[in-house]
Amino acid sequence: MLVSHQYKFIFLKPGKTAGTSVEVFLEPLCAAPGHVSAHVTPTMESRFGIIGERASDPDRSGFYNHILPFELKPKLGDEVWNSYTKVATVRNPFDRVVSAFHHFKLALEKNGALSRDEVIRKFREWIAEYNIKSLQISSYAQIDGEPCLDFLIRYETLEDDVRSLLKRLGVLRSSLGDVPRLKTEFRKGGIPLTDYFDEETRQRVVDSMVKDFELLGYSDQVEDAEAA
């Protein structure tokens, strides 16, 4: 998470949405001039803003990377929370659960040389067993059932949305360089998104993440996610 006092924005980061890439990109707007972003960082607070801790096991008592809005709001206070632009990265639920599978399941089990069919079989087994409701972005989009975000950076249109955000904040796009591509090493193999899903698997994702489809405006058909 990030807070910029100069540009008056709050950045929230659901997992598996290119959030770390965008977070590292926007971080210089929350620190003193000349600040260089790093993939892993402790919490940094200054008159310029707040950079939440990014680590494999962050201290969740303070400001940290995946903090939820209901946790963050009281730490910042109503004046900051209500007056700053609240931004989050989001991603199509179908594509996001595939990314989470590669990151949390295959990478942890160090399954490297699996065939296409083995990957798909493991994915469908994982979807059947894993509590995918825990992956919902809707917990970042609401507080007590009320919408709390002002701007979405969609994974599918990331560059255009970043450009629009910076224009809204009054920041020159050229002043920040390129958005880095971090954590792309987990998902390999080039399997089309539609190949991961049979009807049972698709319906389980739709049923488990219904709020994400509704709140974020994504289609509940996998083919539409592939086309995007």
PDB file of C-alpha atoms in Angstrom:
ATOM      1  CA  MET A   1       0.000   0.000   0.000  1.00  0.00           C
ATOM      2  CA  LEU A   2       1.028   3.568  -0.576  1.00  0.00           C
ATOM      3  CA  VAL A   3      -0.049   7.007   0.550  1.00  0.00           C
ATOM      4  CA  SER A   4       1.109  10.170  -1.194  1.00  0.00           C
ATOM      5  CA  HIS A   5       0.522  13.400   0.686  1.00  0.00           C
ATOM      6  CA  GLN A   6       1.778  15.543  -2.202  1.00  0.00           C
ATOM      7  CA  TYR A   7      -0.462  13.941  -4.831  1.00  0.00           C
ATOM      8  CA  LYS A   8      -3.200  12.937  -2.392  1.00  0.00           C
ATOM      9  CA  PHE A   9      -3.774   9.321  -3.317  1.00  0.00           C
ATOM     10  CA  ILE A  10      -3.994   6.001  -1.475  1.00  0.00           C
ATOM     11  CA  PHE A  11      -2.964   2.833  -3.308  1.00  0.00           C
ATOM     12  CA  LEU A  12      -4.416  -0.517  -2.217  1.00  0.00           C
ATOM     13  CA  LYS A  13      -3.044  -3.807  -3.494  1.00  0.00           C
ATOM     14  CA  PRO A  14      -5.044  -7.022  -3.852  1.00  0.00           C
ATOM     15  CA  GLY A  15      -2.832 -10.003  -4.606  1.00  0.00           C
ATOM     16  CA  LYS A  16      -2.195 -11.302  -8.151  1.00  0.00           C
ATOM     17  CA  THR A  17      -3.286  -8.121  -9.946  1.00  0.00           C
ATOM     18  CA  ALA A  18       0.153  -6.772 -11.008  1.00  0.00           C
ATOM     19  CA  GLY A  19      -0.119  -4.803  -7.777  1.00  0.00           C
ATOM     20  CA  THR A  20       3.545  -5.028  -6.829  1.00  0.00           C
ATOM     21  CA  SER A  21       4.591  -3.773 -10.263  1.00  0.00           C
ATOM     22  CA  VAL A  22       2.286  -0.769  -9.986  1.00  0.00           C
ATOM     23  CA  GLU A  23       3.218  -0.207  -6.342  1.00  0.00           C
ATOM     24  CA  VAL A  24       6.942  -0.073  -7.139  1.00  0.00           C
ATOM     25  CA  PHE A  25       6.176   2.240 -10.074  1.00  0.00           C
ATOM     26  CA  LEU A  26       4.134   4.706  -7.989  1.00  0.00           C
ATOM     27  CA  GLU A  27       6.351   4.547  -4.897  1.00  0.00           C
ATOM     28  CA  PRO A  28       8.564   7.567  -5.802  1.00  0.00           C
ATOM     29  CA  LEU A  29       5.449   9.761  -5.548  1.00  0.00           C
ATOM     30  CA  CYS A  30       5.270   8.874  -1.839  1.00  0.00           C
ATOM     31  CA  ALA A  31       8.874   9.617  -0.845  1.00  0.00           C
ATOM     32  CA  ALA A  32      11.523  12.318  -0.990  1.00  0.00           C
ATOM     33  CA  PRO A  33      12.938  13.305  -4.408  1.00  0.00           C
ATOM     34  CA  GLY A  34      15.569  10.848  -5.597  1.00  0.00           C
ATOM     35  CA  HIS A  35      13.967   7.869  -3.854  1.00  0.00           C
ATOM     36  CA  VAL A  36      14.644   4.548  -5.603  1.00  0.00           C
ATOM     37  CA  SER A  37      12.030   1.813  -5.290  1.00  0.00           C
ATOM     38  CA  ALA A  38      12.944  -1.737  -4.295  1.00  0.00           C
ATOM     39  CA  HIS A  39      10.999  -4.967  -4.615  1.00  0.00           C
ATOM     40  CA  VAL A  40      11.300  -5.626  -0.855  1.00  0.00           C
ATOM     41  CA  THR A  41      11.101  -2.706   1.564  1.00  0.00           C
ATOM     42  CA  PRO A  42      10.388  -1.910   5.214  1.00  0.00           C
ATOM     43  CA  THR A  43       7.640   0.522   6.095  1.00  0.00           C
ATOM     44  CA  MET A  44       8.690   4.088   5.343  1.00  0.00           C
ATOM     45  CA  GLU A  45       6.864   7.128   6.688  1.00  0.00           C
ATOM     46  CA  SER A  46       7.759  10.733   5.920  1.00  0.00           C
ATOM     47  CA  ARG A  47       6.132  14.077   5.227  1.00  0.00           C
ATOM     48  CA  PHE A  48       5.868  12.927   1.611  1.00  0.00           C
ATOM     49  CA  GLY A  49       3.792   9.849   2.361  1.00  0.00           C
ATOM     50  CA  ILE A  50       3.751   6.233   3.497  1.00  0.00           C
ATOM     51  CA  ILE A  51       5.225   3.147   1.833  1.00  0.00           C
ATOM     52  CA  GLY A  52       3.851  -0.056   3.305  1.00  0.00           C
ATOM     53  CA  GLU A  53       6.154  -2.928   4.155  1.00  0.00           C
ATOM     54  CA  ARG A  54       6.743  -5.386   1.308  1.00  0.00           C
ATOM     55  CA  ALA A  55       8.107  -8.684   2.548  1.00  0.00           C
ATOM     56  CA  SER A  56       7.275 -12.375   2.415  1.00  0.00           C
ATOM     57  CA  ASP A  57       5.974 -12.195   5.999  1.00  0.00           C
ATOM     58  CA  PRO A  58       5.173  -8.551   6.786  1.00  0.00           C
ATOM     59  CA  ASP A  59       4.345  -7.197  10.234  1.00  0.00           C
ATOM     60  CA  ARG A  60       0.583  -6.864   9.988  1.00  0.00           C
ATOM     61  CA  SER A  61       0.315  -4.553  12.988  1.00  0.00           C
ATOM     62  CA  GLY A  62       1.334  -1.528  10.926  1.00  0.00           C
ATOM     63  CA  PHE A  63       1.297  -0.493   7.278  1.00  0.00           C
ATOM     64  CA  TYR A  64       1.904  -3.462   4.980  1.00  0.00           C
ATOM     65  CA  ASN A  65       1.535  -4.400   1.326  1.00  0.00           C
ATOM     66  CA  HIS A  66      -1.870  -6.139   1.235  1.00  0.00           C
ATOM     67  CA  ILE A  67      -3.585  -4.233   4.025  1.00  0.00           C
ATOM     68  CA  LEU A  68      -7.385  -4.115   3.642  1.00  0.00           C
ATOM     69  CA  PRO A  69      -9.238  -0.798   3.470  1.00  0.00           C
ATOM     70  CA  PHE A  70     -11.172  -1.368   6.692  1.00  0.00           C
ATOM     71  CA  GLU A  71      -7.804  -1.779   8.451  1.00  0.00           C
ATOM     72  CA  LEU A  72      -6.164   1.185   6.758  1.00  0.00           C
ATOM     73  CA  LYS A  73      -8.905   3.780   7.110  1.00  0.00           C
ATOM     74  CA  PRO A  74      -8.658   4.179  10.920  1.00  0.00           C
ATOM     75  CA  LYS A  75      -4.856   4.308  10.738  1.00  0.00           C
ATOM     76  CA  LEU A  76      -5.013   7.259   8.336  1.00  0.00           C
ATOM     77  CA  GLY A  77      -8.004   9.040   9.824  1.00  0.00           C
ATOM     78  CA  ASP A  78     -11.167  10.309   8.168  1.00  0.00           C
ATOM     79  CA  GLU A  79      -9.665  13.533   6.819  1.00  0.00           C
ATOM     80  CA  VAL A  80      -7.012  11.778   4.734  1.00  0.00           C
ATOM     81  CA  TRP A  81      -9.197   8.810   3.816  1.00  0.00           C
ATOM     82  CA  ASN A  82     -12.127  10.923   2.635  1.00  0.00           C
ATOM     83  CA  SER A  83     -10.124  13.526   0.705  1.00  0.00           C
ATOM     84  CA  TYR A  84      -7.520  11.358  -1.067  1.00  0.00           C
ATOM     85  CA  THR A  85      -8.106   9.412  -4.302  1.00  0.00           C
ATOM     86  CA  LYS A  86      -8.331   5.719  -3.423  1.00  0.00           C
ATOM     87  CA  VAL A  87      -6.825   3.477  -6.107  1.00  0.00           C
ATOM     88  CA  ALA A  88      -6.520  -0.303  -6.469  1.00  0.00           C
ATOM     89  CA  THR A  89      -5.337  -2.776  -9.084  1.00  0.00           C
ATOM     90  CA  VAL A  90      -7.914  -5.342 -10.209  1.00  0.00           C
ATOM     91  CA  ARG A  91      -7.983  -8.321 -12.577  1.00  0.00           C
ATOM     92  CA  ASN A  92     -10.488 -10.603 -14.266  1.00  0.00           C
ATOM     93  CA  PRO A  93     -11.392 -13.307 -11.686  1.00  0.00           C
ATOM     94  CA  PHE A  94     -10.764 -16.187 -14.119  1.00  0.00           C
ATOM     95  CA  ASP A  95      -7.295 -14.968 -15.034  1.00  0.00           C
ATOM     96  CA  ARG A  96      -6.563 -14.117 -11.420  1.00  0.00           C
ATOM     97  CA  VAL A  97      -7.332 -17.571 -10.043  1.00  0.00           C
ATOM     98  CA  VAL A  98      -5.074 -19.145 -12.685  1.00  0.00           C
ATOM     99  CA  SER A  99      -2.295 -16.755 -11.673  1.00  0.00           C
ATOM    100  CA  ALA A 100      -2.881 -17.566  -7.992  1.00  0.00           C
ATOM    101  CA  PHE A 101      -2.741 -21.283  -8.756  1.00  0.00           C
ATOM    102  CA  HIS A 102       0.652 -20.972 -10.431  1.00  0.00           C
ATOM    103  CA  HIS A 103       1.972 -18.762  -7.633  1.00  0.00           C
ATOM    104  CA  PHE A 104       0.579 -20.467  -4.545  1.00  0.00           C
ATOM    105  CA  LYS A 105       0.284 -24.077  -5.686  1.00  0.00           C
ATOM    106  CA  LEU A 106       2.716 -25.007  -8.447  1.00  0.00           C
ATOM    107  CA  ALA A 107       5.545 -22.714  -7.398  1.00  0.00           C
ATOM    108  CA  LEU A 108       5.369 -23.802  -3.751  1.00  0.00           C
ATOM    109  CA  GLU A 109       5.335 -27.450  -4.756  1.00  0.00           C
ATOM    110  CA  LYS A 110       8.183 -26.772  -7.218  1.00  0.00           C
ATOM    111  CA  ASN A 111       6.293 -28.469 -10.039  1.00  0.00           C
ATOM    112  CA  GLY A 112       8.410 -27.366 -12.972  1.00  0.00           C
ATOM    113  CA  ALA A 113       8.282 -29.868 -15.814  1.00  0.00           C
ATOM    114  CA  LEU A 114       4.596 -30.766 -15.906  1.00  0.00           C
ATOM    115  CA  SER A 115       2.750 -31.464 -19.116  1.00  0.00           C
ATOM    116  CA  ARG A 116      -0.116 -29.242 -20.234  1.00  0.00           C
ATOM    117  CA  ASP A 117      -2.669 -31.881 -19.208  1.00  0.00           C
ATOM    118  CA  GLU A 118      -1.065 -32.329 -15.777  1.00  0.00           C
ATOM    119  CA  VAL A 119      -1.165 -28.572 -15.122  1.00  0.00           C
ATOM    120  CA  ILE A 120      -4.838 -28.382 -16.097  1.00  0.00           C
ATOM    121  CA  ARG A 121      -5.716 -31.414 -13.970  1.00  0.00           C
ATOM    122  CA  LYS A 122      -3.940 -29.955 -10.939  1.00  0.00           C
ATOM    123  CA  PHE A 123      -5.648 -26.594 -11.492  1.00  0.00           C
ATOM    124  CA  ARG A 124      -9.126 -28.133 -11.523  1.00  0.00           C
ATOM    125  CA  GLU A 125      -8.348 -30.166  -8.413  1.00  0.00           C
ATOM    126  CA  TRP A 126      -7.063 -27.021  -6.682  1.00  0.00           C
ATOM    127  CA  ILE A 127     -10.175 -25.029  -7.601  1.00  0.00           C
ATOM    128  CA  ALA A 128     -12.344 -27.809  -6.160  1.00  0.00           C
ATOM    129  CA  GLU A 129     -10.423 -27.845  -2.857  1.00  0.00           C
ATOM    130  CA  TYR A 130      -9.143 -24.291  -2.288  1.00  0.00           C
ATOM    131  CA  ASN A 131     -11.191 -21.583  -0.591  1.00  0.00           C
ATOM    132  CA  ILE A 132     -11.136 -19.276  -3.591  1.00  0.00           C
ATOM    133  CA  LYS A 133     -13.554 -16.901  -1.857  1.00  0.00           C
ATOM    134  CA  SER A 134     -10.463 -15.737   0.010  1.00  0.00           C
ATOM    135  CA  LEU A 135      -9.139 -14.332  -3.280  1.00  0.00           C
ATOM    136  CA  GLN A 136     -12.035 -11.929  -3.814  1.00  0.00           C
ATOM    137  CA  ILE A 137     -11.062  -8.368  -4.632  1.00  0.00           C
ATOM    138  CA  SER A 138     -14.434  -7.188  -3.344  1.00  0.00           C
ATOM    139  CA  SER A 139     -12.929  -7.003   0.158  1.00  0.00           C
ATOM    140  CA  TYR A 140     -10.732  -4.192  -1.205  1.00  0.00           C
ATOM    141  CA  ALA A 141     -13.598  -2.444  -2.984  1.00  0.00           C
ATOM    142  CA  GLN A 142     -15.945  -2.038  -0.016  1.00  0.00           C
ATOM    143  CA  ILE A 143     -16.074  -1.109   3.652  1.00  0.00           C
ATOM    144  CA  ASP A 144     -19.182  -2.366   5.459  1.00  0.00           C
ATOM    145  CA  GLY A 145     -20.827  -3.038   2.102  1.00  0.00           C
ATOM    146  CA  GLU A 146     -20.244   0.481   0.778  1.00  0.00           C
ATOM    147  CA  PRO A 147     -17.936   1.130  -2.228  1.00  0.00           C
ATOM    148  CA  CYS A 148     -14.663   2.746  -1.156  1.00  0.00           C
ATOM    149  CA  LEU A 149     -12.545   3.018  -4.314  1.00  0.00           C
ATOM    150  CA  ASP A 150     -12.318   6.021  -6.626  1.00  0.00           C
ATOM    151  CA  PHE A 151     -10.149   4.608  -9.417  1.00  0.00           C
ATOM    152  CA  LEU A 152      -9.383   1.121 -10.762  1.00  0.00           C
ATOM    153  CA  ILE A 153      -6.217   0.074 -12.566  1.00  0.00           C
ATOM    154  CA  ARG A 154      -7.278  -2.976 -14.543  1.00  0.00           C
ATOM    155  CA  TYR A 155      -4.660  -5.610 -15.319  1.00  0.00           C
ATOM    156  CA  GLU A 156      -6.109  -5.904 -18.820  1.00  0.00           C
ATOM    157  CA  THR A 157      -5.677  -2.182 -19.595  1.00  0.00           C
ATOM    158  CA  LEU A 158      -2.868  -1.430 -17.173  1.00  0.00           C
ATOM    159  CA  GLU A 159      -0.822   1.031 -19.239  1.00  0.00           C
ATOM    160  CA  ASP A 160      -3.854   3.069 -20.287  1.00  0.00           C
ATOM    161  CA  ASP A 161      -5.225   3.154 -16.744  1.00  0.00           C
ATOM    162  CA  VAL A 162      -1.868   4.152 -15.255  1.00  0.00           C
ATOM    163  CA  ARG A 163      -1.671   6.964 -17.773  1.00  0.00           C
ATOM    164  CA  SER A 164      -5.192   8.104 -16.873  1.00  0.00           C
ATOM    165  CA  LEU A 165      -4.423   7.993 -13.146  1.00  0.00           C
ATOM    166  CA  LEU A 166      -1.256  10.056 -13.514  1.00  0.00           C
ATOM    167  CA  LYS A 167      -3.137  12.632 -15.577  1.00  0.00           C
ATOM    168  CA  ARG A 168      -5.782  12.813 -12.864  1.00  0.00           C
ATOM    169  CA  LEU A 169      -3.082  13.295 -10.213  1.00  0.00           C
ATOM    170  CA  GLY A 170      -1.184  15.881 -12.254  1.00  0.00           C
ATOM    171  CA  VAL A 171       1.956  13.737 -12.703  1.00  0.00           C
ATOM    172  CA  LEU A 172       3.933  13.611 -15.927  1.00  0.00           C
ATOM    173  CA  ARG A 173       3.972  10.041 -17.244  1.00  0.00           C
ATOM    174  CA  SER A 174       7.548  10.469 -18.498  1.00  0.00           C
ATOM    175  CA  SER A 175       8.789  11.347 -15.008  1.00  0.00           C
ATOM    176  CA  LEU A 176       8.373   7.779 -13.723  1.00  0.00           C
ATOM    177  CA  GLY A 177       9.766   5.564 -16.471  1.00  0.00           C
ATOM    178  CA  ASP A 178       8.222   2.182 -17.253  1.00  0.00           C
ATOM    179  CA  VAL A 179       5.971   0.028 -15.094  1.00  0.00           C
ATOM    180  CA  PRO A 180       8.166  -2.957 -14.106  1.00  0.00           C
ATOM    181  CA  ARG A 181       7.022  -6.511 -14.806  1.00  0.00           C
ATOM    182  CA  LEU A 182       7.488  -8.286 -11.484  1.00  0.00           C
ATOM    183  CA  LYS A 183       6.574 -11.841 -10.443  1.00  0.00           C
ATOM    184  CA  THR A 184       6.000 -12.964 -14.037  1.00  0.00           C
ATOM    185  CA  GLU A 185       8.214 -16.016 -13.576  1.00  0.00           C
ATOM    186  CA  PHE A 186       5.546 -18.121 -11.854  1.00  0.00           C
ATOM    187  CA  ARG A 187       3.142 -18.673 -14.751  1.00  0.00           C
ATOM    188  CA  LYS A 188       4.787 -20.452 -17.649  1.00  0.00           C
ATOM    189  CA  GLY A 189       3.763 -22.820 -20.377  1.00  0.00           C
ATOM    190  CA  GLY A 190       1.580 -20.620 -22.577  1.00  0.00           C
ATOM    191  CA  ILE A 191      -1.649 -22.527 -21.884  1.00  0.00           C
ATOM    192  CA  PRO A 192      -4.676 -20.557 -23.149  1.00  0.00           C
ATOM    193  CA  LEU A 193      -6.912 -19.364 -20.320  1.00  0.00           C
ATOM    194  CA  THR A 194      -9.975 -21.167 -21.671  1.00  0.00           C
ATOM    195  CA  ASP A 195      -8.162 -24.521 -21.556  1.00  0.00           C
ATOM    196  CA  TYR A 196      -7.939 -24.409 -17.749  1.00  0.00           C
ATOM    197  CA  PHE A 197     -11.705 -24.422 -17.293  1.00  0.00           C
ATOM    198  CA  ASP A 198     -14.425 -26.964 -17.782  1.00  0.00           C
ATOM    199  CA  GLU A 199     -18.010 -25.950 -16.958  1.00  0.00           C
ATOM    200  CA  GLU A 200     -17.813 -27.205 -13.364  1.00  0.00           C
ATOM    201  CA  THR A 201     -14.631 -25.243 -12.690  1.00  0.00           C
ATOM    202  CA  ARG A 202     -16.000 -22.106 -14.355  1.00  0.00           C
ATOM    203  CA  GLN A 203     -19.185 -22.268 -12.282  1.00  0.00           C
ATOM    204  CA  ARG A 204     -17.268 -22.729  -9.052  1.00  0.00           C
ATOM    205  CA  VAL A 205     -15.266 -19.568  -9.730  1.00  0.00           C
ATOM    206  CA  VAL A 206     -18.428 -17.647 -10.619  1.00  0.00           C
ATOM    207  CA  ASP A 207     -20.255 -18.837  -7.489  1.00  0.00           C
ATOM    208  CA  SER A 208     -17.291 -18.219  -5.185  1.00  0.00           C
ATOM    209  CA  MET A 209     -16.380 -14.782  -6.560  1.00  0.00           C
ATOM    210  CA  VAL A 210     -19.800 -13.468  -7.479  1.00  0.00           C
ATOM    211  CA  LYS A 211     -19.179 -10.094  -5.823  1.00  0.00           C
ATOM    212  CA  ASP A 212     -16.069  -9.552  -7.916  1.00  0.00           C
ATOM    213  CA  PHE A 213     -17.967 -10.148 -11.151  1.00  0.00           C
ATOM    214  CA  GLU A 214     -20.727  -7.781 -10.027  1.00  0.00           C
ATOM    215  CA  LEU A 215     -18.637  -4.988  -8.505  1.00  0.00           C
ATOM    216  CA  LEU A 216     -15.851  -4.948 -11.075  1.00  0.00           C
ATOM    217  CA  GLY A 217     -17.990  -5.478 -14.151  1.00  0.00           C
ATOM    218  CA  TYR A 218     -16.339  -8.610 -15.528  1.00  0.00           C
ATOM    219  CA  SER A 219     -18.216 -11.168 -17.654  1.00  0.00           C
ATOM    220  CA  ASP A 220     -18.865 -14.592 -16.108  1.00  0.00           C
ATOM    221  CA  GLN A 221     -17.772 -16.276 -19.362  1.00  0.00           C
ATOM    222  CA  VAL A 222     -14.152 -17.425 -19.622  1.00  0.00           C
ATOM    223  CA  GLU A 223     -14.088 -16.726 -23.371  1.00  0.00           C
ATOM    224  CA  ASP A 224     -14.590 -13.024 -22.677  1.00  0.00           C
ATOM    225  CA  ALA A 225     -11.610 -13.016 -20.317  1.00  0.00           C
ATOM    226  CA  GLU A 226      -9.476 -14.699 -22.980  1.00  0.00           C
ATOM    227  CA  ALA A 227     -10.526 -12.107 -25.543  1.00  0.00           C
ATOM    228  CA  ALA A 228      -9.529  -9.271 -23.203  1.00  0.00           C
TER     229      ALA A 228
END
